[in-house]
PDB file of C-alpha atoms in Angstrom:
ATOM      1  CA  THR A   1      -6.837  -1.676  20.215  1.00  0.00           C
ATOM      2  CA  GLU A   2      -3.407  -3.524  20.481  1.00  0.00           C
ATOM      3  CA  ARG A   3      -5.418  -6.670  21.169  1.00  0.00           C
ATOM      4  CA  ASP A   4      -7.127  -6.584  17.400  1.00  0.00           C
ATOM      5  CA  LYS A   5      -3.743  -5.653  15.871  1.00  0.00           C
ATOM      6  CA  ARG A   6      -2.184  -8.003  16.871  1.00  0.00           C
ATOM      7  CA  MET A   7      -4.650 -10.610  15.709  1.00  0.00           C
ATOM      8  CA  VAL A   8      -5.064  -9.315  12.523  1.00  0.00           C
ATOM      9  CA  ALA A   9      -1.260  -9.472  11.938  1.00  0.00           C
ATOM     10  CA  ILE A  10      -1.343 -12.724  12.790  1.00  0.00           C
ATOM     11  CA  HIS A  11      -4.081 -13.410  10.474  1.00  0.00           C
ATOM     12  CA  GLU A  12      -2.431 -11.978   7.765  1.00  0.00           C
ATOM     13  CA  ALA A  13       0.805 -12.625   7.899  1.00  0.00           C
ATOM     14  CA  GLY A  14      -0.336 -16.369   8.449  1.00  0.00           C
ATOM     15  CA  HIS A  15      -1.464 -16.230   4.634  1.00  0.00           C
ATOM     16  CA  ALA A  16       0.884 -15.070   3.354  1.00  0.00           C
ATOM     17  CA  ILE A  17       3.310 -16.604   4.714  1.00  0.00           C
ATOM     18  CA  VAL A  18       1.330 -20.067   3.607  1.00  0.00           C
ATOM     19  CA  GLY A  19       0.800 -17.950  -0.035  1.00  0.00           C
ATOM     20  CA  HIS A  20       4.677 -17.439  -0.256  1.00  0.00           C
ATOM     21  CA  VAL A  21       5.353 -21.130   0.477  1.00  0.00           C
ATOM     22  CA  LEU A  22       3.182 -22.498  -1.884  1.00  0.00           C
ATOM     23  CA  PRO A  23       4.271 -22.879  -5.561  1.00  0.00           C
ATOM     24  CA  ASN A  24       1.016 -22.565  -6.891  1.00  0.00           C
ATOM     25  CA  CYS A  25       0.346 -19.173  -5.896  1.00  0.00           C
ATOM     26  CA  ASP A  26       0.005 -15.888  -6.831  1.00  0.00           C
ATOM     27  CA  GLU A  27       2.504 -12.946  -5.359  1.00  0.00           C
ATOM     28  CA  VAL A  28       1.751 -12.241  -1.959  1.00  0.00           C
ATOM     29  CA  HIS A  29       2.153  -7.346  -3.345  1.00  0.00           C
ATOM     30  CA  LEU A  30       0.673  -5.655  -0.455  1.00  0.00           C
ATOM     31  CA  ILE A  31      -0.249  -6.695   3.160  1.00  0.00           C
ATOM     32  CA  THR A  32      -2.117  -4.580   5.487  1.00  0.00           C
ATOM     33  CA  ILE A  33      -4.606  -4.621   8.335  1.00  0.00           C
ATOM     34  CA  VAL A  34      -5.567  -1.898   8.055  1.00  0.00           C
ATOM     35  CA  PRO A  35      -9.361  -2.114   8.681  1.00  0.00           C
ATOM     36  CA  ARG A  36     -10.812  -1.747   4.644  1.00  0.00           C
ATOM     37  CA  GLY A  37     -14.682  -2.976   5.448  1.00  0.00           C
ATOM     38  CA  GLN A  38     -15.942  -5.894   6.413  1.00  0.00           C
ATOM     39  CA  ALA A  39     -11.996  -6.915   6.533  1.00  0.00           C
ATOM     40  CA  GLY A  40      -9.697  -6.203   9.477  1.00  0.00           C
ATOM     41  CA  GLY A  41      -6.770  -6.187   6.647  1.00  0.00           C
ATOM     42  CA  TYR A  42      -6.561  -8.159   3.794  1.00  0.00           C
ATOM     43  CA  THR A  43      -3.421 -10.050   2.126  1.00  0.00           C
ATOM     44  CA  LEU A  44      -3.353  -9.028  -1.863  1.00  0.00           C
ATOM     45  CA  TYR A  45      -1.904 -11.592  -4.754  1.00  0.00           C
ATOM     46  CA  LEU A  46      -1.310 -10.773  -7.957  1.00  0.00           C
ATOM     47  CA  PRO A  47      -0.558 -12.823 -10.414  1.00  0.00           C
ATOM     48  CA  THR A  48       2.686 -13.134 -12.320  1.00  0.00           C
ATOM     49  CA  GLU A  49       0.754 -14.435 -15.498  1.00  0.00           C
ATOM     50  CA  GLU A  50      -3.641 -14.802 -16.330  1.00  0.00           C
ATOM     51  CA  ASP A  51      -3.954 -18.479 -16.012  1.00  0.00           C
ATOM     52  CA  ASP A  52      -7.992 -18.739 -16.992  1.00  0.00           C
ATOM     53  CA  LEU A  53      -7.327 -23.208 -16.190  1.00  0.00           C
ATOM     54  CA  GLN A  54      -6.862 -24.156 -12.959  1.00  0.00           C
ATOM     55  CA  THR A  55      -5.088 -27.141 -11.774  1.00  0.00           C
ATOM     56  CA  TYR A  56      -6.579 -29.519  -8.890  1.00  0.00           C
ATOM     57  CA  SER A  57      -2.247 -28.949  -7.330  1.00  0.00           C
ATOM     58  CA  GLN A  58      -3.614 -25.344  -8.135  1.00  0.00           C
ATOM     59  CA  LEU A  59      -7.004 -24.985  -6.087  1.00  0.00           C
ATOM     60  CA  MET A  60      -5.742 -27.044  -3.360  1.00  0.00           C
ATOM     61  CA  ASP A  61      -2.339 -23.797  -2.606  1.00  0.00           C
ATOM     62  CA  PHE A  62      -5.788 -21.241  -3.101  1.00  0.00           C
ATOM     63  CA  VAL A  63      -7.406 -23.565  -0.051  1.00  0.00           C
ATOM     64  CA  ALA A  64      -4.596 -24.030   2.502  1.00  0.00           C
ATOM     65  CA  MET A  65      -3.112 -20.598   1.901  1.00  0.00           C
ATOM     66  CA  GLY A  66      -6.588 -18.965   2.210  1.00  0.00           C
ATOM     67  CA  LEU A  67      -6.735 -21.113   5.547  1.00  0.00           C
ATOM     68  CA  GLY A  68      -3.468 -20.218   6.664  1.00  0.00           C
ATOM     69  CA  GLY A  69      -5.117 -16.863   8.925  1.00  0.00           C
ATOM     70  CA  HIS A  70      -6.842 -19.276  10.421  1.00  0.00           C
ATOM     71  CA  ALA A  71      -4.115 -22.111  11.312  1.00  0.00           C
ATOM     72  CA  ALA A  72      -2.062 -18.859  12.330  1.00  0.00           C
ATOM     73  CA  GLU A  73      -4.258 -17.786  15.005  1.00  0.00           C
ATOM     74  CA  GLN A  74      -4.935 -21.610  16.087  1.00  0.00           C
ATOM     75  CA  LEU A  75      -0.610 -21.623  16.421  1.00  0.00           C
ATOM     76  CA  TYR A  76      -1.729 -17.994  18.606  1.00  0.00           C
ATOM     77  CA  LEU A  77      -4.081 -18.909  20.620  1.00  0.00           C
ATOM     78  CA  GLY A  78      -5.420 -22.657  20.702  1.00  0.00           C
ATOM     79  CA  GLU A  79      -8.169 -21.363  19.419  1.00  0.00           C
ATOM     80  CA  PHE A  80      -9.967 -19.501  16.131  1.00  0.00           C
ATOM     81  CA  THR A  81     -11.593 -15.995  16.089  1.00  0.00           C
ATOM     82  CA  THR A  82     -14.009 -14.969  14.225  1.00  0.00           C
ATOM     83  CA  GLY A  83     -12.039 -13.279  11.856  1.00  0.00           C
ATOM     84  CA  ALA A  84     -12.036 -15.419   9.058  1.00  0.00           C
ATOM     85  CA  THR A  85     -15.222 -16.101   8.367  1.00  0.00           C
ATOM     86  CA  SER A  86     -15.212 -14.631   4.720  1.00  0.00           C
ATOM     87  CA  ASP A  87     -11.761 -16.506   4.503  1.00  0.00           C
ATOM     88  CA  LEU A  88     -13.745 -20.031   5.345  1.00  0.00           C
ATOM     89  CA  LYS A  89     -16.742 -19.480   2.403  1.00  0.00           C
ATOM     90  CA  LYS A  90     -14.312 -18.924  -0.489  1.00  0.00           C
ATOM     91  CA  ALA A  91     -12.018 -21.973   0.739  1.00  0.00           C
ATOM     92  CA  THR A  92     -15.532 -24.089   1.786  1.00  0.00           C
ATOM     93  CA  GLU A  93     -16.703 -22.750  -2.034  1.00  0.00           C
ATOM     94  CA  VAL A  94     -13.593 -23.791  -3.770  1.00  0.00           C
ATOM     95  CA  CYS A  95     -13.785 -27.248  -2.291  1.00  0.00           C
ATOM     96  CA  ARG A  96     -17.664 -28.011  -3.252  1.00  0.00           C
ATOM     97  CA  ARG A  97     -16.797 -27.448  -6.782  1.00  0.00           C
ATOM     98  CA  MET A  98     -14.402 -29.103  -6.875  1.00  0.00           C
ATOM     99  CA  VAL A  99     -16.248 -31.925  -5.648  1.00  0.00           C
ATOM    100  CA  THR A 100     -19.900 -31.397  -7.577  1.00  0.00           C
ATOM    101  CA  GLN A 101     -18.114 -29.712 -11.011  1.00  0.00           C
ATOM    102  CA  TYR A 102     -14.973 -29.965 -11.509  1.00  0.00           C
ATOM    103  CA  GLY A 103     -14.038 -33.689 -10.978  1.00  0.00           C
ATOM    104  CA  MET A 104     -11.754 -33.268  -8.425  1.00  0.00           C
ATOM    105  CA  SER A 105     -13.014 -36.036  -5.273  1.00  0.00           C
ATOM    106  CA  ASP A 106     -11.187 -39.154  -5.465  1.00  0.00           C
ATOM    107  CA  ASP A 107     -14.835 -40.716  -3.435  1.00  0.00           C
ATOM    108  CA  MET A 108     -17.482 -38.903  -5.851  1.00  0.00           C
ATOM    109  CA  GLY A 109     -15.212 -39.321  -9.524  1.00  0.00           C
ATOM    110  CA  PRO A 110     -15.872 -36.965 -13.041  1.00  0.00           C
ATOM    111  CA  ILE A 111     -19.151 -36.726 -12.059  1.00  0.00           C
ATOM    112  CA  TYR A 112     -21.095 -33.090 -12.656  1.00  0.00           C
ATOM    113  CA  LEU A 113     -23.501 -32.705 -10.007  1.00  0.00           C
ATOM    114  CA  GLY A 114     -24.409 -29.217  -9.739  1.00  0.00           C
ATOM    115  CA  GLY A 115     -23.866 -25.487  -8.006  1.00  0.00           C
ATOM    116  CA  ASP A 116     -26.555 -23.955 -10.599  1.00  0.00           C
ATOM    117  CA  HIS A 117     -28.777 -23.109  -8.016  1.00  0.00           C
ATOM    118  CA  ASP A 118     -31.088 -20.746 -10.344  1.00  0.00           C
ATOM    119  CA  GLU A 119     -32.691 -22.821 -11.782  1.00  0.00           C
ATOM    120  CA  VAL A 120     -36.905 -22.551 -10.691  1.00  0.00           C
ATOM    121  CA  PHE A 121     -39.545 -24.716 -10.694  1.00  0.00           C
ATOM    122  CA  LEU A 122     -42.903 -23.776 -11.075  1.00  0.00           C
ATOM    123  CA  ALA A 123     -44.116 -27.010  -8.621  1.00  0.00           C
ATOM    124  CA  ARG A 124     -42.087 -25.489  -5.860  1.00  0.00           C
ATOM    125  CA  ASP A 125     -41.798 -22.085  -3.862  1.00  0.00           C
ATOM    126  CA  TYR A 126     -40.024 -19.573  -6.247  1.00  0.00           C
ATOM    127  CA  GLY A 127     -36.196 -19.414  -5.137  1.00  0.00           C
ATOM    128  CA  GLN A 128     -36.250 -22.484  -3.294  1.00  0.00           C
ATOM    129  CA  GLN A 129     -33.045 -24.420  -4.397  1.00  0.00           C
ATOM    130  CA  SER A 130     -33.041 -27.757  -5.884  1.00  0.00           C
ATOM    131  CA  ARG A 131     -30.641 -30.716  -6.120  1.00  0.00           C
ATOM    132  CA  THR A 132     -30.876 -33.959  -8.506  1.00  0.00           C
ATOM    133  CA  TYR A 133     -28.340 -36.146  -6.326  1.00  0.00           C
ATOM    134  CA  SER A 134     -29.974 -38.322  -2.684  1.00  0.00           C
ATOM    135  CA  GLU A 135     -29.231 -37.464   0.761  1.00  0.00           C
ATOM    136  CA  ASP A 136     -26.871 -40.764   0.926  1.00  0.00           C
ATOM    137  CA  VAL A 137     -24.602 -38.585  -1.983  1.00  0.00           C
ATOM    138  CA  ALA A 138     -25.371 -35.156  -0.476  1.00  0.00           C
ATOM    139  CA  ALA A 139     -23.664 -36.641   2.906  1.00  0.00           C
ATOM    140  CA  ARG A 140     -20.087 -38.302   0.684  1.00  0.00           C
ATOM    141  CA  ILE A 141     -20.204 -34.478  -1.132  1.00  0.00           C
ATOM    142  CA  ASP A 142     -20.377 -32.805   2.170  1.00  0.00           C
ATOM    143  CA  ALA A 143     -17.417 -35.861   3.448  1.00  0.00           C
ATOM    144  CA  GLU A 144     -15.161 -35.051   0.982  1.00  0.00           C
ATOM    145  CA  VAL A 145     -15.272 -31.477   0.803  1.00  0.00           C
ATOM    146  CA  GLN A 146     -14.733 -31.504   4.579  1.00  0.00           C
ATOM    147  CA  ARG A 147     -12.050 -33.787   4.362  1.00  0.00           C
ATOM    148  CA  LYS A 148     -10.257 -31.538   1.355  1.00  0.00           C
ATOM    149  CA  MET A 149     -10.507 -28.804   3.686  1.00  0.00           C
ATOM    150  CA  ASN A 150      -9.138 -30.169   6.208  1.00  0.00           C
ATOM    151  CA  ASP A 151      -6.385 -31.513   4.653  1.00  0.00           C
ATOM    152  CA  ALA A 152      -5.584 -27.975   3.333  1.00  0.00           C
ATOM    153  CA  LEU A 153      -5.684 -26.372   7.331  1.00  0.00           C
ATOM    154  CA  ALA A 154      -3.474 -29.389   7.474  1.00  0.00           C
ATOM    155  CA  ARG A 155      -1.264 -28.414   5.552  1.00  0.00           C
ATOM    156  CA  ALA A 156      -1.400 -24.639   6.626  1.00  0.00           C
ATOM    157  CA  MET A 157      -0.681 -25.651  10.472  1.00  0.00           C
ATOM    158  CA  ALA A 158       2.194 -27.722   9.015  1.00  0.00           C
ATOM    159  CA  ILE A 159       3.575 -24.422   6.334  1.00  0.00           C
ATOM    160  CA  LEU A 160       3.045 -22.319   9.930  1.00  0.00           C
ATOM    161  CA  THR A 161       4.650 -24.568  12.093  1.00  0.00           C
ATOM    162  CA  GLU A 162       8.017 -24.968  10.642  1.00  0.00           C
ATOM    163  CA  HIS A 163       7.920 -21.039   9.506  1.00  0.00           C
ATOM    164  CA  ARG A 164       7.040 -20.042  13.455  1.00  0.00           C
ATOM    165  CA  ALA A 165       9.749 -17.411  13.571  1.00  0.00           C
ATOM    166  CA  GLN A 166       9.196 -15.925  10.424  1.00  0.00           C
ATOM    167  CA  LEU A 167       5.359 -15.578  11.369  1.00  0.00           C
ATOM    168  CA  ASP A 168       6.439 -13.861  14.692  1.00  0.00           C
ATOM    169  CA  GLY A 169       8.843 -11.674  12.732  1.00  0.00           C
ATOM    170  CA  LEU A 170       5.829 -10.952   9.941  1.00  0.00           C
ATOM    171  CA  SER A 171       3.143 -10.189  12.636  1.00  0.00           C
ATOM    172  CA  ASP A 172       5.102  -7.701  14.966  1.00  0.00           C
ATOM    173  CA  LEU A 173       6.413  -5.463  11.482  1.00  0.00           C
ATOM    174  CA  LEU A 174       2.422  -5.034  10.663  1.00  0.00           C
ATOM    175  CA  VAL A 175       1.907  -3.931  13.624  1.00  0.00           C
ATOM    176  CA  GLU A 176       4.735  -1.373  13.870  1.00  0.00           C
ATOM    177  CA  LYS A 177       4.146  -0.381  10.185  1.00  0.00           C
ATOM    178  CA  GLU A 178       0.331  -1.560   9.415  1.00  0.00           C
ATOM    179  CA  THR A 179       0.995  -2.231   5.579  1.00  0.00           C
ATOM    180  CA  ILE A 180       4.167  -3.341   3.272  1.00  0.00           C
ATOM    181  CA  ASP A 181       4.127  -3.609   0.165  1.00  0.00           C
ATOM    182  CA  ARG A 182       5.402  -7.173  -1.947  1.00  0.00           C
ATOM    183  CA  ALA A 183       9.510  -5.368  -1.412  1.00  0.00           C
ATOM    184  CA  GLU A 184       9.621  -5.203   1.798  1.00  0.00           C
ATOM    185  CA  PHE A 185       8.079  -9.031   2.931  1.00  0.00           C
ATOM    186  CA  VAL A 186      11.064 -10.391  -0.006  1.00  0.00           C
ATOM    187  CA  ALA A 187      13.447  -8.531   2.194  1.00  0.00           C
ATOM    188  CA  PHE A 188      12.118  -9.396   5.450  1.00  0.00           C
TER     189      PHE A 188
END
C-alpha cells in the first residue's frame, strides 16, 4: 500500500542518514523500498577498506545506524512499527557481544562472560544453553546492553531531528523512485 511504501521509505531514509552522518559507518551505496524476502526494503553499505578489528566507536556507530530506521519511525509516527525486528536483533546482538565477549563495558569491565552457546553437557537436556555466571551478573549484563541500546537510539534520534529536512526529502525521493544509488544519495 502507499502507507507501507511511505513507512518503509521513512525507515530506510533513517538508516541512510544516520549512517552517513556517523564517522565510523560504511558508505551508503544503495537504498531501496522494494521488498526482498522478508525485508520491506534495505540500505546497502559497503566498506571503503577491509577492517578485521573494530573499535568501540565503530560498533556503537553501527548500532546507532541500525536503530536509525526505528528512530525515524518514532519521529514520524510517535510510535514504532514491527519493521525494525531484524535491526533490533542485530543491534542487540552487537551490544551483548560488546558486554560479554569484547570487554567493552565500563560496568562489567574487561571480562569474557561467554556467548559460546553450542556447549552441551551430559547432565542437561541436549541443546540446552548454560551460562557460567550468576543471576546478578546476568541482570547487570542485561542492564548494560539496554543502556548501550538506549544511548545508540538517542544518538540516532538526535541526528534525525537535526537532519529532519533531509529525512523528509529522502523519504519523498524513495517513495517516488523506490531505489536510489550512491550517486543519487550523495547528490541529494
